[in-house]
Coordinates of N, CA and C and ligand atoms in Angstrom, one line a residue:
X1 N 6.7 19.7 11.3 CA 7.1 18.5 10.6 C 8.6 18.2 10.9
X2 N 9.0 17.2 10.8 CA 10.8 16.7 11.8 C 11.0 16.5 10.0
X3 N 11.7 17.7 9.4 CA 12.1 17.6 8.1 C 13.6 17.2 8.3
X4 N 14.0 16.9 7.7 CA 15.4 16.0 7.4 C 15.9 17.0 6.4
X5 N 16.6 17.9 6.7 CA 16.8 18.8 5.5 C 18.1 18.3 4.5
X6 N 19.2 17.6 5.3 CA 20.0 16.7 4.3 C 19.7 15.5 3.4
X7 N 18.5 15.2 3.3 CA 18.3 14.5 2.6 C 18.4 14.9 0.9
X8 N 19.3 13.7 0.3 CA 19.1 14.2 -1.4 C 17.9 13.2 -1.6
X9 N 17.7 13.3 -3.3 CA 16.8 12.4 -3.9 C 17.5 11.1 -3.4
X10 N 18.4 10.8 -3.7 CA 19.2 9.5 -3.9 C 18.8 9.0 -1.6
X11 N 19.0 9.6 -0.8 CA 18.7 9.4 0.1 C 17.3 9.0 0.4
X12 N 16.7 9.5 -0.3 CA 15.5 9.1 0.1 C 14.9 7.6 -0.5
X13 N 15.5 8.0 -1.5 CA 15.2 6.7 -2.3 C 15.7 5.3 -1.7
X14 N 17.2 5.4 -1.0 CA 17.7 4.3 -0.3 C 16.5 4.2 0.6
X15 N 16.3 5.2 1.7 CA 15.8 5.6 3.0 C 14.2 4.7 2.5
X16 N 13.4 5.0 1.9 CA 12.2 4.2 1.5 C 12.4 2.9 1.4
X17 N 11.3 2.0 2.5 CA 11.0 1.2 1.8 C 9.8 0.6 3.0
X18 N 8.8 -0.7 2.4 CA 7.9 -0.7 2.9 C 7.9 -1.2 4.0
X19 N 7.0 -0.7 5.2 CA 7.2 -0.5 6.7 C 5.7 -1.4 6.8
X20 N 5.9 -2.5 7.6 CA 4.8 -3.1 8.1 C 4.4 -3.4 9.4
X21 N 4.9 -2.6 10.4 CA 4.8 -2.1 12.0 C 5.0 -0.9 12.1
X22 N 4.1 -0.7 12.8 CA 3.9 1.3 12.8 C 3.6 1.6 14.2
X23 N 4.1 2.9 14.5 CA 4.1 2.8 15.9 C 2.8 4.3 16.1
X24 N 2.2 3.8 17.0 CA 1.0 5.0 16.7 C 1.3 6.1 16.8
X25 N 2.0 6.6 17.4 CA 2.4 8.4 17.0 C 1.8 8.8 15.6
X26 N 0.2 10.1 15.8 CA 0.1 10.4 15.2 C 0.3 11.4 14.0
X27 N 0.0 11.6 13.2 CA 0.4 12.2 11.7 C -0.8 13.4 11.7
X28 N -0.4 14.6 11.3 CA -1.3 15.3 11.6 C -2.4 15.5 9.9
X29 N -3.1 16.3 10.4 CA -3.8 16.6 8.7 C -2.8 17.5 7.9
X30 N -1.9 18.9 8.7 CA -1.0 19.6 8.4 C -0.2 18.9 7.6
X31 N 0.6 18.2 8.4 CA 1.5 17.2 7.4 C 0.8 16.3 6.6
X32 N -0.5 16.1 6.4 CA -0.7 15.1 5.1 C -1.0 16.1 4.0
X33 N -1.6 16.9 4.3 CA -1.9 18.0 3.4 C -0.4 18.6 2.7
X34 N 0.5 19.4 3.5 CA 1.8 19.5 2.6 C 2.1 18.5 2.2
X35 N 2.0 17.1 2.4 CA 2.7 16.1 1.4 C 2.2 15.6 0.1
X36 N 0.9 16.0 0.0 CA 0.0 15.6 -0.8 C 0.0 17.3 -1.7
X37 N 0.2 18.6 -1.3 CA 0.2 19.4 -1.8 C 1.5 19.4 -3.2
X38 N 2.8 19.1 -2.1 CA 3.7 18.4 -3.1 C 4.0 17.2 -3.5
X39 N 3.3 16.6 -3.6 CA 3.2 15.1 -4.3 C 2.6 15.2 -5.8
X40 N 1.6 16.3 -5.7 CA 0.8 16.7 -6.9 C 2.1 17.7 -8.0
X41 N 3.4 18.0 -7.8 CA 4.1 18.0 -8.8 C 4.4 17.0 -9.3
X42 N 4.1 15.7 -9.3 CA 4.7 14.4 -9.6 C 4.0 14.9 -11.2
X43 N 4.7 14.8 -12.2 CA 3.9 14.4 -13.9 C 3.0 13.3 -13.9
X44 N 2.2 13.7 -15.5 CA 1.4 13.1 -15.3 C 1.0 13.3 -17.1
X45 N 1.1 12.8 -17.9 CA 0.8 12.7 -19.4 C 0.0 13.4 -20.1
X46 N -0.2 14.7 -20.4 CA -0.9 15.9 -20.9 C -1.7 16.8 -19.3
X47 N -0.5 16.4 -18.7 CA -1.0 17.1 -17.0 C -2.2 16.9 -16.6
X48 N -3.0 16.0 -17.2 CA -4.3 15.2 -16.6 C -4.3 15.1 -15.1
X49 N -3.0 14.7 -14.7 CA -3.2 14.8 -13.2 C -4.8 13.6 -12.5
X50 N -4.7 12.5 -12.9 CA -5.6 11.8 -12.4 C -5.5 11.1 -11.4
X51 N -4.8 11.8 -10.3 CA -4.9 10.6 -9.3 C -6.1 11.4 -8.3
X52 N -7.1 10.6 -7.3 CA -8.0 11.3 -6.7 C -8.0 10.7 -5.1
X53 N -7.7 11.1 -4.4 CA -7.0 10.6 -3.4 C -8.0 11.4 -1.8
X54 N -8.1 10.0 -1.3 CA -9.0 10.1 0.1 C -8.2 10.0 0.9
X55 N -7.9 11.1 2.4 CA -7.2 11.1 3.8 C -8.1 10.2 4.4
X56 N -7.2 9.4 5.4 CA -8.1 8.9 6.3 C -7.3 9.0 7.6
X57 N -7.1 10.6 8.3 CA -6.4 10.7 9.3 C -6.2 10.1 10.4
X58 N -5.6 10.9 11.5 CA -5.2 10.2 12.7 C -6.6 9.9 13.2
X59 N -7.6 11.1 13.3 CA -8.8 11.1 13.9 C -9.7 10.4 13.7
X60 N -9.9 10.3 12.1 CA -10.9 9.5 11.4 C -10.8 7.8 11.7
X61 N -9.1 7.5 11.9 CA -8.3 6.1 11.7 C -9.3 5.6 12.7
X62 N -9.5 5.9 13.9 CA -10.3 4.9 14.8 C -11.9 4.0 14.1
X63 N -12.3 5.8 13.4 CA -13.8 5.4 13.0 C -13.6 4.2 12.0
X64 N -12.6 4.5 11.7 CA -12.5 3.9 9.7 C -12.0 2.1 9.9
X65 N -11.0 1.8 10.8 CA -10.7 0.5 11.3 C -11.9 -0.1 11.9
X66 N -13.1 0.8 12.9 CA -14.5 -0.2 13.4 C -15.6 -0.1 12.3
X67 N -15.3 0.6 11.4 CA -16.1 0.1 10.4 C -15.7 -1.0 9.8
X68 N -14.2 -1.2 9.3 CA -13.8 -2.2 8.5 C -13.8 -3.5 9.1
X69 N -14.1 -3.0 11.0 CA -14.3 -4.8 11.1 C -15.4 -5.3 11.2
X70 N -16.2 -4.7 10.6 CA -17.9 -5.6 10.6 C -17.7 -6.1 8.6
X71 N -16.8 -6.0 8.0 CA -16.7 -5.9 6.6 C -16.3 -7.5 6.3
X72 N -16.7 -7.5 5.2 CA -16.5 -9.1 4.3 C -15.2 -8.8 2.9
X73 N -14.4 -9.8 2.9 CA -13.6 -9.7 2.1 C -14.6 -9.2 0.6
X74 N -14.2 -8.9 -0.2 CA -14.5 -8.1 -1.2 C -13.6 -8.9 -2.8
X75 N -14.0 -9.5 -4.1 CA -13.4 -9.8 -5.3 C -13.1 -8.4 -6.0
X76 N -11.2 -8.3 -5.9 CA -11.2 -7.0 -6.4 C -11.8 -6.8 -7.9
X77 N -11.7 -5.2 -7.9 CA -12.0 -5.2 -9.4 C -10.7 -5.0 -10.5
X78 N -9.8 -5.7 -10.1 CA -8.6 -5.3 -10.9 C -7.6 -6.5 -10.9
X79 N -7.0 -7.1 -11.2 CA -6.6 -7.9 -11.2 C -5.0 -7.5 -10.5
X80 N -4.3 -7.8 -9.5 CA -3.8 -7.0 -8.3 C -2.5 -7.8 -8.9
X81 N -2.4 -9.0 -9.8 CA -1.2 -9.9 -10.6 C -1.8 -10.5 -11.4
X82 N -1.1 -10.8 -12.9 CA -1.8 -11.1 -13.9 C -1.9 -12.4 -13.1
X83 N -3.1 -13.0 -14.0 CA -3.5 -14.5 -13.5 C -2.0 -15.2 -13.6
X84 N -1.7 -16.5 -13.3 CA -0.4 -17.5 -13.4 C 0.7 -16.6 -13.2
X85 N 0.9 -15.5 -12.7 CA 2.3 -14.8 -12.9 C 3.7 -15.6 -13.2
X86 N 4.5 -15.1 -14.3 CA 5.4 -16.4 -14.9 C 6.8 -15.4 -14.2
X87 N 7.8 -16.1 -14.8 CA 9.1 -15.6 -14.3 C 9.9 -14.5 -15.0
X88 N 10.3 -14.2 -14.6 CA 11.1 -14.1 -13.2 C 10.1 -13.6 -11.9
X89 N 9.2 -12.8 -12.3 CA 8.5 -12.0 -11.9 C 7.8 -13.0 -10.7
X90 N 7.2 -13.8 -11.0 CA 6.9 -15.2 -10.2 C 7.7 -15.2 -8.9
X91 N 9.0 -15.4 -9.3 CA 9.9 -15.6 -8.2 C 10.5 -15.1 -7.3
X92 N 10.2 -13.6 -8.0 CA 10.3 -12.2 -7.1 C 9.1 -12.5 -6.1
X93 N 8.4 -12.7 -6.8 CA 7.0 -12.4 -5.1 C 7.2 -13.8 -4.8
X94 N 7.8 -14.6 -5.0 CA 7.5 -15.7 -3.9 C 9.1 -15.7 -2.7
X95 N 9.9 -14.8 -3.6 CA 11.3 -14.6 -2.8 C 10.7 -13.8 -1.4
X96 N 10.0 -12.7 -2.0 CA 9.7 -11.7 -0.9 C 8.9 -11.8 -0.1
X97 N 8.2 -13.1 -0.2 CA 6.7 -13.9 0.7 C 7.9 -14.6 1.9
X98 N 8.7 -15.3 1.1 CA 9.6 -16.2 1.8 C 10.4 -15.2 2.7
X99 N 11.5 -14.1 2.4 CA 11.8 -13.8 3.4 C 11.0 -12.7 4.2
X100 N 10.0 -12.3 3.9 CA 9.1 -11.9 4.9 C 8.6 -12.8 6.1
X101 N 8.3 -14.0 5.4 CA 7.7 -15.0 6.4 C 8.4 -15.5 7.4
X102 N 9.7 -15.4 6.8 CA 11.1 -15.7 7.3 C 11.2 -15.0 8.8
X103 N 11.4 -14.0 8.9 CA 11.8 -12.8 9.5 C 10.0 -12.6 10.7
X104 N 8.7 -13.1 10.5 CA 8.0 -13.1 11.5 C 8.4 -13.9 11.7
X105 N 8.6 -15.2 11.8 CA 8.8 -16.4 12.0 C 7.3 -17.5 11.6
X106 N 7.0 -17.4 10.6 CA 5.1 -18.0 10.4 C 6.1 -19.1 9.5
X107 N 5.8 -19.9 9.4 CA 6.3 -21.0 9.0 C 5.5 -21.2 7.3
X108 N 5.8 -21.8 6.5 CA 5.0 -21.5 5.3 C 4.0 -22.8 4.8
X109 N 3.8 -23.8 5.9 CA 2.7 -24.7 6.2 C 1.4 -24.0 6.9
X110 N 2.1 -22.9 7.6 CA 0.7 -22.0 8.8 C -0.1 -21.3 8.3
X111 N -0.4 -22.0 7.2 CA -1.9 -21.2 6.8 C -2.6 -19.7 7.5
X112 N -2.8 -20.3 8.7 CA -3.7 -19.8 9.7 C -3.1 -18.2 9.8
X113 N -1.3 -19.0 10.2 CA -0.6 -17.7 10.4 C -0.3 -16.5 9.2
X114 N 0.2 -17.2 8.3 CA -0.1 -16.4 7.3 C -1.1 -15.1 6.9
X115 N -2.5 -16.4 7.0 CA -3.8 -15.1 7.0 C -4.1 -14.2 7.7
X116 N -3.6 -14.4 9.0 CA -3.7 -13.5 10.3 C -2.5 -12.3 9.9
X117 N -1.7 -12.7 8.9 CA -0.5 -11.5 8.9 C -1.2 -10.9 7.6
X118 N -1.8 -11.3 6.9 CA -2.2 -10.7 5.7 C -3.8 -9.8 6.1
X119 N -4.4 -10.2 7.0 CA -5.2 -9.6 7.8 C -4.7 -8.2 8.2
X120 N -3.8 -8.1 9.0 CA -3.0 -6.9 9.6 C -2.3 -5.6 8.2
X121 N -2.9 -6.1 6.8 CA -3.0 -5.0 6.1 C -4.1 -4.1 6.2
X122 N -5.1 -4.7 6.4 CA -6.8 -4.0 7.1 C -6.7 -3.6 8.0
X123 N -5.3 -3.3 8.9 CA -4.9 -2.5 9.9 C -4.3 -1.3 9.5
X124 N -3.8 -1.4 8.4 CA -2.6 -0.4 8.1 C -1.5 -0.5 8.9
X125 N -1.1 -2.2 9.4 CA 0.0 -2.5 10.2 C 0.0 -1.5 11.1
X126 N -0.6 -1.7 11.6 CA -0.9 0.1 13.2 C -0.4 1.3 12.7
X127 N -0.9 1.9 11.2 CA -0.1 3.0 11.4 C -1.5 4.0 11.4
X128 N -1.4 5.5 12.0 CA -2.2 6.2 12.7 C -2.9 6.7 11.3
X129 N -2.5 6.8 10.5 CA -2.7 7.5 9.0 C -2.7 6.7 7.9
X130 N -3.3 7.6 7.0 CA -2.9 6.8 5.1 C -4.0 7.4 4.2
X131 N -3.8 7.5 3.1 CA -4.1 8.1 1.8 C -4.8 6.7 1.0
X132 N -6.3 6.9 0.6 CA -6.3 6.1 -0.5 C -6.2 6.4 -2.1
X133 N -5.5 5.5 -2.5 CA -5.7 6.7 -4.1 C -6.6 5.9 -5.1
X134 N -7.6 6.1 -6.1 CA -8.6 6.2 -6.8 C -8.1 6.9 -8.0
X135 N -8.5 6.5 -9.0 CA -8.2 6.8 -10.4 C -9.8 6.8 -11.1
X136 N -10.3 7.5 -12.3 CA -11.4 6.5 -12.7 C -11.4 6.2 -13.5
X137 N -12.8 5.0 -13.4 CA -12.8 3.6 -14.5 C -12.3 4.4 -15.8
X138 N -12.8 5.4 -16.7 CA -12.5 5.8 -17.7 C -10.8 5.5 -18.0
X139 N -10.3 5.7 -17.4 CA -8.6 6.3 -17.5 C -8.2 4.6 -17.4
X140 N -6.8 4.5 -18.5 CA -6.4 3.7 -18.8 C -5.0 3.8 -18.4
X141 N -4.1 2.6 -19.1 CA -2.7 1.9 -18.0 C -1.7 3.7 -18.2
X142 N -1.5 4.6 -19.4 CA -1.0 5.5 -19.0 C -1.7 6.5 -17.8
X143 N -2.9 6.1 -17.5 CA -3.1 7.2 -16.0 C -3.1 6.3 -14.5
X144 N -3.5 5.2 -15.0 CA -2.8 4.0 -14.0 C -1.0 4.5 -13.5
X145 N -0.5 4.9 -14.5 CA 1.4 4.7 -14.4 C 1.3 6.5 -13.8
X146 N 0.4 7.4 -13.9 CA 0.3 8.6 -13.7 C 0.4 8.4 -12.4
X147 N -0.5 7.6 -11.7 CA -1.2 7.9 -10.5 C -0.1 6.9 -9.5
X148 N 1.2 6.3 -9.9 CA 2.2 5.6 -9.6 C 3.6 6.5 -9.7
X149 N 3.4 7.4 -10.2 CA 4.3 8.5 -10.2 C 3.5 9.4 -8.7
X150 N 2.4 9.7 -8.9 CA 2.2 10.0 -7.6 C 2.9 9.7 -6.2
X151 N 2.5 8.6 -6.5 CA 2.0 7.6 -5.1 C 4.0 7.5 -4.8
X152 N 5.1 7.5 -5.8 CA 6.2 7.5 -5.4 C 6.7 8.7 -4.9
X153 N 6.3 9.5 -5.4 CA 6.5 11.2 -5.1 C 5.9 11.1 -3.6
X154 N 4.5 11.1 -3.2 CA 4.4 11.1 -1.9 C 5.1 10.4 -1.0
X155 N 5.8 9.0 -1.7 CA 6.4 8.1 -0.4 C 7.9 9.0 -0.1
X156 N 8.5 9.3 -1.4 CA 9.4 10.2 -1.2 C 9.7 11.2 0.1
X157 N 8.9 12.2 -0.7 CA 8.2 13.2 0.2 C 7.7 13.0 1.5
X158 N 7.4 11.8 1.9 CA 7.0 11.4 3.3 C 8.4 11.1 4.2
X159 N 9.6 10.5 3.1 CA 10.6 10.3 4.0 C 11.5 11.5 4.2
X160 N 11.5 12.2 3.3 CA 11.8 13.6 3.8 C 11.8 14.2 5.1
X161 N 10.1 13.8 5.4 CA 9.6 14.7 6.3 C 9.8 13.6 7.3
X162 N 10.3 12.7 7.3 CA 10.5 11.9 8.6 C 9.5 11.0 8.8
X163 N 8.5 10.4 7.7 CA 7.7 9.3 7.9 C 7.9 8.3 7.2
X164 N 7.0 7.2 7.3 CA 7.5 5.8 6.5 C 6.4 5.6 6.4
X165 N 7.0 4.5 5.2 CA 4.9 4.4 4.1 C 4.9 2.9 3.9
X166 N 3.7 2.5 3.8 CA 3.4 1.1 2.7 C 2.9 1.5 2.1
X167 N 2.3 1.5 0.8 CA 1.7 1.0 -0.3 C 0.8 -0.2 -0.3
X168 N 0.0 -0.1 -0.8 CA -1.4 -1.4 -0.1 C -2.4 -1.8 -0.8
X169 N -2.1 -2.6 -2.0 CA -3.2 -3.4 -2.9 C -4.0 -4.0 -2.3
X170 N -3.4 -4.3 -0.9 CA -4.6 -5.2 -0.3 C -6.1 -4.4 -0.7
X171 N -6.0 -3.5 -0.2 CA -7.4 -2.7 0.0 C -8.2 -3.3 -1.0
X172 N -7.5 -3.8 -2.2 CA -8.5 -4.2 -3.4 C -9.4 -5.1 -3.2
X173 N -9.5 -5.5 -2.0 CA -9.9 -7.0 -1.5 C -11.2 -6.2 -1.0
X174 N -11.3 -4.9 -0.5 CA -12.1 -4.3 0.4 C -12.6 -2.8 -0.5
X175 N -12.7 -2.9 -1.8 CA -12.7 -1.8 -2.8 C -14.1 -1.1 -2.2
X176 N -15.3 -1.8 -2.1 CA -16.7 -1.8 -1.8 C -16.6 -0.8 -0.6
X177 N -16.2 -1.5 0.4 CA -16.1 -1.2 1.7 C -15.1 0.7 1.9
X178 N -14.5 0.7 1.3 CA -13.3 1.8 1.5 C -14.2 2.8 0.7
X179 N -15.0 2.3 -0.6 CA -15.0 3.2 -1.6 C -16.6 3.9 -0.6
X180 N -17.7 3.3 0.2 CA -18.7 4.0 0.8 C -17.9 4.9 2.1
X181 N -17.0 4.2 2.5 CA -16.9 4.8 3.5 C -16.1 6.4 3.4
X182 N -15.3 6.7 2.4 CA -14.8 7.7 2.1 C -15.3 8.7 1.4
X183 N -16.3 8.1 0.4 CA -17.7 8.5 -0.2 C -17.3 8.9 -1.5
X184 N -16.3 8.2 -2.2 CA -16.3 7.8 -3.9 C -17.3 8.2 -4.7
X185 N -17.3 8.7 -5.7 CA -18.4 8.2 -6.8 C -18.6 7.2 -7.1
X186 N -19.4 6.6 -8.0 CA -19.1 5.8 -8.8 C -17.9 5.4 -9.9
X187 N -18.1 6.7 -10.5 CA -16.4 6.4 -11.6 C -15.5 6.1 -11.3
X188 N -15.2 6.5 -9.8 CA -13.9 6.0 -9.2 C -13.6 4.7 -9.4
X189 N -12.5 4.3 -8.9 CA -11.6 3.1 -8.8 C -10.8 3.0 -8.2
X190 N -10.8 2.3 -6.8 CA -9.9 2.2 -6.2 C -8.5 1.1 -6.6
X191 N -7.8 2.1 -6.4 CA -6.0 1.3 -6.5 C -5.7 0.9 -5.2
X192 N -5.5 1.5 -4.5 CA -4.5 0.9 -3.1 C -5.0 2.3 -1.9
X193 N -4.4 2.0 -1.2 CA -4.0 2.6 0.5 C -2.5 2.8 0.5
X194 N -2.1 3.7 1.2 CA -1.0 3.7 1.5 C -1.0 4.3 3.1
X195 N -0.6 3.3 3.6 CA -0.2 3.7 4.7 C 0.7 4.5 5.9
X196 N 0.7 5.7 6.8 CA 2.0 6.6 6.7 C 1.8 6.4 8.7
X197 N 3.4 6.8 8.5 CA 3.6 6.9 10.3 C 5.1 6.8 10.4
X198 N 5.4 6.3 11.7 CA 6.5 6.0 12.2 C 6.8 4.5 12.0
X199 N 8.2 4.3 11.8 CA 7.7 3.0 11.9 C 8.4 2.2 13.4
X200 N 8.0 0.8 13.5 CA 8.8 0.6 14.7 C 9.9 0.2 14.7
X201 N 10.6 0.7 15.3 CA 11.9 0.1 15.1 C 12.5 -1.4 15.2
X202 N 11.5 -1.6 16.4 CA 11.9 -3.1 17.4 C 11.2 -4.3 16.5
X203 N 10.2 -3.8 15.7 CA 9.8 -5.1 15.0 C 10.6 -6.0 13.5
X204 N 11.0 -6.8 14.0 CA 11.6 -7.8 13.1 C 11.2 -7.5 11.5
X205 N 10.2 -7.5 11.5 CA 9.6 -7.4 9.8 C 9.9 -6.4 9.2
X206 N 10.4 -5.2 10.1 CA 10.8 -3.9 9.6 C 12.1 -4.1 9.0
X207 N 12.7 -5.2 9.1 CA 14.4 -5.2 9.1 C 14.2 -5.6 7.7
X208 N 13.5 -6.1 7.0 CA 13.6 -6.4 5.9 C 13.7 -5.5 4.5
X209 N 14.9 -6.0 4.2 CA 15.3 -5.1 2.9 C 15.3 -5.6 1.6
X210 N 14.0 -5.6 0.8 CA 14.2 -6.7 -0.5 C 15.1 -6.3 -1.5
X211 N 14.9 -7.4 -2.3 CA 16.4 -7.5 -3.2 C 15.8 -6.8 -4.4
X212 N 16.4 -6.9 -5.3 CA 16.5 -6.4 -7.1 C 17.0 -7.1 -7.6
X213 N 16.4 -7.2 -8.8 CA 17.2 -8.6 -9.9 C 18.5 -7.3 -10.4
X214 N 19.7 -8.1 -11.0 CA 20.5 -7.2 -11.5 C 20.4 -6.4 -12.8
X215 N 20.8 -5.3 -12.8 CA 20.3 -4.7 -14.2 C 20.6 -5.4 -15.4
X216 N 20.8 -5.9 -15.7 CA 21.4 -6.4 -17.0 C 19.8 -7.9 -17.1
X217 N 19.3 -7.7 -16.1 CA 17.9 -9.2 -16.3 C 17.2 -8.0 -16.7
X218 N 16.9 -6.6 -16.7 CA 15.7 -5.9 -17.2 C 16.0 -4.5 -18.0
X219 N 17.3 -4.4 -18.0 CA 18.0 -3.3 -19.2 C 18.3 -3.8 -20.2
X220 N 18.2 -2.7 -21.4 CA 19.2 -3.4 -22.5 C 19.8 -2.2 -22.9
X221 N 21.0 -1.9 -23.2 CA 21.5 -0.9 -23.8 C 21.8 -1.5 -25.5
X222 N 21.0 -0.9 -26.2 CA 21.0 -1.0 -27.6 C 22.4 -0.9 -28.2
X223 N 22.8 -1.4 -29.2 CA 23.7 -0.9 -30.1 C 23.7 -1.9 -31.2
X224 N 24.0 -0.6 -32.1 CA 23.7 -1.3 -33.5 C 25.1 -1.6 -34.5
Ligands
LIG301 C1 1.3 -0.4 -5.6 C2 1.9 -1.2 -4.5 C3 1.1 -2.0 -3.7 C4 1.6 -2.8 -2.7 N1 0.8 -3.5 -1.9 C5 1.2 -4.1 -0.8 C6 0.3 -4.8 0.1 O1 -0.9 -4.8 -0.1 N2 0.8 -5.3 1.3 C7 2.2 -5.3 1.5 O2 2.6 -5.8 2.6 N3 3.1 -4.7 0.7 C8 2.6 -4.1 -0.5 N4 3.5 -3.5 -1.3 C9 4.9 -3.5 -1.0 C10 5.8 -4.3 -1.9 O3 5.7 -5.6 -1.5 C11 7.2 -3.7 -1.9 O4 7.2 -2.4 -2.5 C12 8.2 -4.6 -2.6 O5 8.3 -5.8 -2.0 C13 9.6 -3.9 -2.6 O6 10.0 -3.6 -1.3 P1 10.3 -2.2 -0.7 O7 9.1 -1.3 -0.9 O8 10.6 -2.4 0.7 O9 11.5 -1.6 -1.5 C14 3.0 -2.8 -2.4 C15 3.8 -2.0 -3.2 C16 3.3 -1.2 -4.2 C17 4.2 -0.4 -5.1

């Protein structure tokens, strides 16, 4: 594994962020397995530890992409943004639609193009690897927030080791589809994919660094 041994916390946390061109250089099971071995220190609210998490490696990645293209979009079972999402929050995802769209160059009349880029999440933006993570129906928003402490710990931990991730609600679209192929129970519940690899350097979309509202729109320091 090409570990970055100078990395602090604070490094990595800059160093992260979501990669949507991936260059196929594959990711081995060795390396998903240590990252996932230490991703499982992440807490977790009476150490329940509920996150339940499917590999879909380098090897598997071929099988798992020609399955998914004989597949029909899917009505998630979760609601992936509250219905009407209001502000600020609103404006954050339409900021981030915009300069993402920006930066392919799809114009925001292009429908077509649009959907063809939103399509290329059922790629895993070509990356050779990814983790799906599953919680079940039973478990509520604190093991939801459990299984999100994971999923950051692993992206961490992946930049560490010299990889780059997305995170991927899409899959909710395709819950049916991911959840036979990986072989779920029933209880399960699919959250997301995350996607891992290299990313590419030369692709434009990669350049993209989203913003943050400033602290003072979502902090309050109390005083009485
Ligand atoms: C749980 C989760 C699911 C996400 N799902 C998607 C997704 O399906 N497709 C996508 O392109 N980005 C997805 N993202 C990436 C977010 O858009 C991204 O984290 C956000 O814009 C902040 O940018 P950054 O990750 O580069 O810091 C997801 C992020 C999280 C945390």
């Amino acid at each position: 594994m090409a570990e970055t041994d100078a990395m602090s916390v604070t490094d990595a946390v800059f160093a992260r962020k979501t990669i949507r061109a991936f260059l196929d250089t594959p990711v081995s099971d060795e390396d998903l397995t240590n990252l996932l071995e230490k991703s499982a220190r992440a807490p977790s609210g009476g150490n329940v530890q509920p996150w339940r998490i499917y590999v879909v490696g380098s090897d598997t990645m071929p099988i798992f992409l020609d399955y998914m293209s004989e597949r029909d979009l899917e009505e998630p079972e979760y609601d992936v943004y509250p219905p009407k999402l209001w502000d600020p929050y609103r404006t954050n995802r339409f900021q981030l639609g915009e300069e993402m769209y920006e930066l392919l160059e799809i114009a925001r009349d292009d429908r077509s193009g649009r959907l063809a880029r939103l399509a290329e999440n059922y790629r895993f933006f070509g990356a050779p690897a990814s983790i799906f993570c599953f919680v079940e129906k039973g478990m509520g928003p604190p093991q939801w927030s459990d299984l999100g402490m994971f999923l950051q710990t692993f992206m961490l931990l992946a930049q560490e080791a010299g990889f780059d991730t997305c995170p991927q609600e899409a899959w909710a679209s395709y819950h049916g589809a991911v959840k036979e192929f990986v072989g779920a129970p029933e209880e399960e519940m699919l959250f997301c994919g995350v996607a891992i690899g290299h990313q590419d350097p030369a692709a434009p979309v990669n350049s993209l660094v989203s913003t943050r509202m400033p602290l003072a729109e979502w902090a309050t320091f109390v005083e009485k």
